[in-house]
Short mmCIF file of N, CA, C and O in Angstrom, two decimals:
data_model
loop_
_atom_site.label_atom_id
_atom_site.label_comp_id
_atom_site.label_asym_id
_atom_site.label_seq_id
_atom_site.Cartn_x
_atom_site.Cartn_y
_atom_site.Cartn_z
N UNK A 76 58.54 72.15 -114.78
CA UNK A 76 59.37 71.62 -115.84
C UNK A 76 59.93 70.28 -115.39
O UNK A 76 60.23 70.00 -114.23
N UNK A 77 60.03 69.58 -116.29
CA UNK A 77 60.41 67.85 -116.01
C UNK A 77 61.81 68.13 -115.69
O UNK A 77 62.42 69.12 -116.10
N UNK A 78 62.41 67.00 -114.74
CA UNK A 78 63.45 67.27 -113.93
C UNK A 78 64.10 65.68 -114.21
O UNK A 78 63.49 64.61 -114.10
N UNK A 79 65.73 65.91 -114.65
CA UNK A 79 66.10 64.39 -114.56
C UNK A 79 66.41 64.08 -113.69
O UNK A 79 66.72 65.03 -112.97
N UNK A 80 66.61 62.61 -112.99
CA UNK A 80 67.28 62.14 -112.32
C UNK A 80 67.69 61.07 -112.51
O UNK A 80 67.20 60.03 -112.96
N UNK A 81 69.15 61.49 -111.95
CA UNK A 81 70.20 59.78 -112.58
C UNK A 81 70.61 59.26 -114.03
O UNK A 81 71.24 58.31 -114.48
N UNK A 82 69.80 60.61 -114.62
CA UNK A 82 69.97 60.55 -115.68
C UNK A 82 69.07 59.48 -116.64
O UNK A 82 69.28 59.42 -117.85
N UNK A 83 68.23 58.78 -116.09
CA UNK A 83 66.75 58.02 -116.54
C UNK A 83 65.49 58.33 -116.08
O UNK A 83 64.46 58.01 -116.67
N UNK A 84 65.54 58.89 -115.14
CA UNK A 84 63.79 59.20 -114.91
C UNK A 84 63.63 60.39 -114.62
O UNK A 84 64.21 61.30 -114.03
N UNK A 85 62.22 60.07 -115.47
CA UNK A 85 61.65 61.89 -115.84
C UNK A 85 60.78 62.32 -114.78
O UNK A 85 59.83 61.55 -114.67
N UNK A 86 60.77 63.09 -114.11
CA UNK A 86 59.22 63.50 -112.99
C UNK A 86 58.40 64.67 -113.96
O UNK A 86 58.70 65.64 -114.64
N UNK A 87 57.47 64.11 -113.65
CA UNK A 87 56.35 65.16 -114.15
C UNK A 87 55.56 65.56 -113.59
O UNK A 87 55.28 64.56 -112.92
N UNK A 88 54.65 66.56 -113.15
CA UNK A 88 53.65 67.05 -113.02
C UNK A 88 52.74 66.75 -113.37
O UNK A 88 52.80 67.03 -114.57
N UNK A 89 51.35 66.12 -113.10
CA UNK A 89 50.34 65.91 -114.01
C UNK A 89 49.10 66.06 -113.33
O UNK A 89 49.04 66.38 -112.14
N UNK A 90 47.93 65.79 -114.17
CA UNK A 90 46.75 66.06 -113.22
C UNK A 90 45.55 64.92 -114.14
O UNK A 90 45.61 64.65 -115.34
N UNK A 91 44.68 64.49 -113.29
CA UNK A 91 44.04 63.04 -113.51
C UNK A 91 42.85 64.12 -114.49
O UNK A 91 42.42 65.10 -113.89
N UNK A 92 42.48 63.93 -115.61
CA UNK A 92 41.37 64.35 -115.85
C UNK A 92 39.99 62.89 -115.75
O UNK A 92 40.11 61.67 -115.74
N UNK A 93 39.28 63.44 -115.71
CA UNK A 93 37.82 62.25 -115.68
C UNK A 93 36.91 63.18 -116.31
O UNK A 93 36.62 64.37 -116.19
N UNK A 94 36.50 62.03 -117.15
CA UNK A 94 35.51 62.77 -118.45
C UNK A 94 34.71 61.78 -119.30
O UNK A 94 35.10 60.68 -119.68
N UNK A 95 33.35 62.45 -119.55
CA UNK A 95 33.20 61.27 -120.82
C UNK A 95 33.40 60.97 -121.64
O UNK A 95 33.82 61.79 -122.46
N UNK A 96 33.26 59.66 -121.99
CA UNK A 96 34.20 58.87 -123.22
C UNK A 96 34.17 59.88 -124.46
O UNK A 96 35.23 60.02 -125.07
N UNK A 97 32.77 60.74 -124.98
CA UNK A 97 32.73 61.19 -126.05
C UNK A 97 33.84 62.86 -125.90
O UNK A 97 33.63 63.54 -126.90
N UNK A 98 34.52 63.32 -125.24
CA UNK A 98 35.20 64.44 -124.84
C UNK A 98 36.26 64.09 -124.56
O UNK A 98 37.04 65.03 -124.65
N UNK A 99 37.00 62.64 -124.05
CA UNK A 99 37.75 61.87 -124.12
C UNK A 99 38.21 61.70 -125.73
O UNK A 99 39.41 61.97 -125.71
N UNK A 100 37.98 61.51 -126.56
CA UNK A 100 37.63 61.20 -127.79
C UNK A 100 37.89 62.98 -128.37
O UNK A 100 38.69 63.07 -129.30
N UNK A 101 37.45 63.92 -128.01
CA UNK A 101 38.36 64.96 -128.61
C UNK A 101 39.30 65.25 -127.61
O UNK A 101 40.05 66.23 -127.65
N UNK A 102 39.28 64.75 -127.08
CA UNK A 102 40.55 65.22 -126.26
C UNK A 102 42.16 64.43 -127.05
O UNK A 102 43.24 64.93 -127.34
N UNK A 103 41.56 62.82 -127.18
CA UNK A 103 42.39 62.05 -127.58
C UNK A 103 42.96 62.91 -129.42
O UNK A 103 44.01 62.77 -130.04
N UNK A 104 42.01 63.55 -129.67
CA UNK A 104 42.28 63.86 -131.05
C UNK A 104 42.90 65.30 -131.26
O UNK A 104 43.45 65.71 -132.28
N UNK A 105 42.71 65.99 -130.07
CA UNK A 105 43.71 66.99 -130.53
C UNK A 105 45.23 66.78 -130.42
O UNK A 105 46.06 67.25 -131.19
N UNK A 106 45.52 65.83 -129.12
CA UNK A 106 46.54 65.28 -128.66
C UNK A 106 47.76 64.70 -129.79
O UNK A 106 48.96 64.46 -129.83
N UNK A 107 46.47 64.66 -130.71
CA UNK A 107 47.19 62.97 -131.23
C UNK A 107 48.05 63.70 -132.44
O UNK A 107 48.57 62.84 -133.14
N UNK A 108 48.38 65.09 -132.90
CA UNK A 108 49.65 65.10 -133.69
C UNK A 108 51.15 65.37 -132.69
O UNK A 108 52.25 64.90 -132.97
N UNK A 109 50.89 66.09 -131.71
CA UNK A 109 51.97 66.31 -131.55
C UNK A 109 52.26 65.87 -129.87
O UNK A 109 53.10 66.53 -129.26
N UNK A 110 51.72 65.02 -129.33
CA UNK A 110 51.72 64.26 -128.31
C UNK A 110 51.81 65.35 -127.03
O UNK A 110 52.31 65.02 -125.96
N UNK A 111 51.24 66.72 -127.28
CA UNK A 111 51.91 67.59 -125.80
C UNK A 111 50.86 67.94 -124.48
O UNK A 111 50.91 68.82 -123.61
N UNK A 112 50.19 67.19 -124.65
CA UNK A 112 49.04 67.15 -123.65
C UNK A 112 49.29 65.96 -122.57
O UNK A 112 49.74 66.07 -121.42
N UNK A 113 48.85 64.73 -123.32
CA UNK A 113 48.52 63.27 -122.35
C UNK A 113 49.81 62.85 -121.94
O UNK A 113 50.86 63.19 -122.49
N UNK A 114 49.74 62.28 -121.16
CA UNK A 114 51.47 61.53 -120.50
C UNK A 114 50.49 60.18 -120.67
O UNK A 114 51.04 59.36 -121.40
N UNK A 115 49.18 59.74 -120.18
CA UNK A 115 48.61 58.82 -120.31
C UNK A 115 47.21 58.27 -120.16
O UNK A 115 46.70 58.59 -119.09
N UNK A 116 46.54 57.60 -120.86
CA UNK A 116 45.53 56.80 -121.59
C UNK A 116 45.13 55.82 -119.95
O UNK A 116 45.75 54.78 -119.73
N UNK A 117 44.45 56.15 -119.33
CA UNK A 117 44.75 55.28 -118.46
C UNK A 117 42.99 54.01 -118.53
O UNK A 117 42.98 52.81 -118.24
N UNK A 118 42.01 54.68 -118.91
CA UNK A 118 40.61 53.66 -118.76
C UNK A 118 39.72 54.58 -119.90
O UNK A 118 40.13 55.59 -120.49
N UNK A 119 38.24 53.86 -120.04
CA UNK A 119 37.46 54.99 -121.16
C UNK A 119 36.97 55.95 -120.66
O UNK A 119 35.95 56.38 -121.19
N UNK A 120 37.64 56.80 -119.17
CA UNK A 120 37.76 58.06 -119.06
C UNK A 120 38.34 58.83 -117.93
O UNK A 120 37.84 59.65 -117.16
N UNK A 121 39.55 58.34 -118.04
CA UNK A 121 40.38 58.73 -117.43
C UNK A 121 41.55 59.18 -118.41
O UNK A 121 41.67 58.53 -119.45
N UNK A 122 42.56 60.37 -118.12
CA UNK A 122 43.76 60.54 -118.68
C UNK A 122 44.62 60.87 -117.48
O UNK A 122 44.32 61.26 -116.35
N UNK A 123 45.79 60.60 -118.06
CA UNK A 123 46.91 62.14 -116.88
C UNK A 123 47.34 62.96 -118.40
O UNK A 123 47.68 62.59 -119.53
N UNK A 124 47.16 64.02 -117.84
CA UNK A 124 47.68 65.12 -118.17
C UNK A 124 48.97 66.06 -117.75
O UNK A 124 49.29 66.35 -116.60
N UNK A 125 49.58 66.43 -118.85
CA UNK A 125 50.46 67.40 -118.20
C UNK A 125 50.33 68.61 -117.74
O UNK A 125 50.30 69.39 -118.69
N UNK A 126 50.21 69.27 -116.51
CA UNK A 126 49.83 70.03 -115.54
C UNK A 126 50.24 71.52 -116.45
O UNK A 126 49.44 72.35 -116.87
N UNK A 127 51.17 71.52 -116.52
CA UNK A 127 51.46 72.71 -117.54
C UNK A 127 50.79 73.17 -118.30
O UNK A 127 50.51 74.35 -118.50
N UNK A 128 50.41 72.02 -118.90
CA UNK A 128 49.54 72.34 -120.10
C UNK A 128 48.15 72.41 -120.22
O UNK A 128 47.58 72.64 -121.28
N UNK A 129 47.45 72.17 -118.91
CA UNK A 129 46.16 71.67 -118.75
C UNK A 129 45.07 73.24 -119.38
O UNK A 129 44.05 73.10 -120.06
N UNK A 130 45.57 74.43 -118.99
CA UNK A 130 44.62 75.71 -119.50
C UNK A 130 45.02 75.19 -120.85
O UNK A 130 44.25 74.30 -121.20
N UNK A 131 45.84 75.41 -121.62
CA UNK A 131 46.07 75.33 -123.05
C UNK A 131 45.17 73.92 -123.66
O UNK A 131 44.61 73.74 -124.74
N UNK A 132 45.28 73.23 -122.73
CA UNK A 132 43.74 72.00 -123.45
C UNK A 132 42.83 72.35 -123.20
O UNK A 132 41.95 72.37 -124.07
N UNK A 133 42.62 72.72 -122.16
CA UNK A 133 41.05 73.57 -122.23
C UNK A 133 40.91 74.31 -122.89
O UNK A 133 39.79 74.11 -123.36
N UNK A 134 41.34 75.22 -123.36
CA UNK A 134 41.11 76.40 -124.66
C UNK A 134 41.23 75.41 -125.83
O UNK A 134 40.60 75.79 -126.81
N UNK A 135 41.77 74.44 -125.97
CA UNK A 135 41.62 73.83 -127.51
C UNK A 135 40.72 72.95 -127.41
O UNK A 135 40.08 72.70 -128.43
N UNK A 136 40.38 72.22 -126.20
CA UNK A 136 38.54 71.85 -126.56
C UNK A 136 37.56 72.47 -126.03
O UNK A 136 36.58 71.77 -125.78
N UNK A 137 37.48 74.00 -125.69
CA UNK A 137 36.38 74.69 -125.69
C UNK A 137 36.32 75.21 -126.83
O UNK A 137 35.16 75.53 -127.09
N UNK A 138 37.51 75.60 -128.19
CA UNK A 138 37.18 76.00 -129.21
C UNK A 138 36.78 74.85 -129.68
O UNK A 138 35.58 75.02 -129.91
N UNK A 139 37.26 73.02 -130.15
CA UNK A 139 36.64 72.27 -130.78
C UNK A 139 35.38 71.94 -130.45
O UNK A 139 34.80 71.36 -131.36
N UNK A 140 34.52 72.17 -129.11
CA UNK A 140 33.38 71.93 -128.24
C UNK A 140 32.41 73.69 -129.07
O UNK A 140 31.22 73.97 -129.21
N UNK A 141 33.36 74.23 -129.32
CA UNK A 141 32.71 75.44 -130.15
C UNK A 141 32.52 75.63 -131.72
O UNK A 141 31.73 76.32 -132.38
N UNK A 142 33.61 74.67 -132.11
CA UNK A 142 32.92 74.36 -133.24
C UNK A 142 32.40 73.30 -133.84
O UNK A 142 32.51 73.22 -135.06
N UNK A 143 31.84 72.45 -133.21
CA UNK A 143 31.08 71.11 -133.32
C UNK A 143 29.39 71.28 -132.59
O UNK A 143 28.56 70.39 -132.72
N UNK A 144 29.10 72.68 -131.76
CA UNK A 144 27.65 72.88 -131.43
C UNK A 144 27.59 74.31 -130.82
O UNK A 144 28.36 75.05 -130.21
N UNK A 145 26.36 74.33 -131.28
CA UNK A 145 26.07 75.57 -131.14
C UNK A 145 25.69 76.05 -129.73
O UNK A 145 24.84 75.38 -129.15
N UNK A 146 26.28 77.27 -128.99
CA UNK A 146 26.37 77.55 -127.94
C UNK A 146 24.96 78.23 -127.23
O UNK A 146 24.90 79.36 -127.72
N UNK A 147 23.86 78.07 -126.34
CA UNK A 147 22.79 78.72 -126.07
C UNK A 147 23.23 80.59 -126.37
O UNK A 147 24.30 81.19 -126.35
N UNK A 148 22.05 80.96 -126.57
CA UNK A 148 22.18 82.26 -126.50
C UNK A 148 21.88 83.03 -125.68
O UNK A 148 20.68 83.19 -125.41
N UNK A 149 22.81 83.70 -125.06
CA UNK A 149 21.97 84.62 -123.31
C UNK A 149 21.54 86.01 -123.63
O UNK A 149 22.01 86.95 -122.98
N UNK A 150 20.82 86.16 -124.42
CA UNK A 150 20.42 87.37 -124.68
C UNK A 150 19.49 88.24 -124.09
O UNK A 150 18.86 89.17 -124.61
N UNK A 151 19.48 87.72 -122.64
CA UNK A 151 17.88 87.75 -122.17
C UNK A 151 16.76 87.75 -122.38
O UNK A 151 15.95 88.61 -122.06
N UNK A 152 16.53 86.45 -123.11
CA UNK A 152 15.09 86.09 -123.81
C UNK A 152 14.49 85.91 -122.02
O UNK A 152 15.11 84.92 -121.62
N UNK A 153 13.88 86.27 -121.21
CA UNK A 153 13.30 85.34 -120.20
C UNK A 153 12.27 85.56 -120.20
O UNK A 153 11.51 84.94 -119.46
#
């Protein structure tokens, strides 16, 4: 949990994601109503993330990564 000090600065927790631009790009778009993911935008594929939250983005772009293509099927065709 973010911690004040001095009463102006926030510390956070975060973690560097690296990714490609096109997953970057849903990443940037789930982000983008309610700002609770990214702390920051840093190159075309790099973010920081907030550490807290990092499983909870992964579950919201493995469901948007789930519904934008279709997943192989392991049915044991071999």
């Amino acid at each position: 949990m973010p911690k004040a000090v001095k009463g102006m600065i926030l510390l956070l927790h975060c973690v560097l994601v690296q990714c490609d631009p096109s997953i970057k790009a849903i990443i940037l778009k789930i982000d983008q109503d309610k700002h609770d993911y990214i702390v920051e935008d840093l190159d075309d594929q790099t973010l920081m993330v907030k550490e807290t939250q990092l499983p909870k983005l992964k579950a919201r772009l493995e469901e948007e990564l789930a519904n934008t293509q279709q997943m192989p099927d392991d049915s044991g065709s071999d």
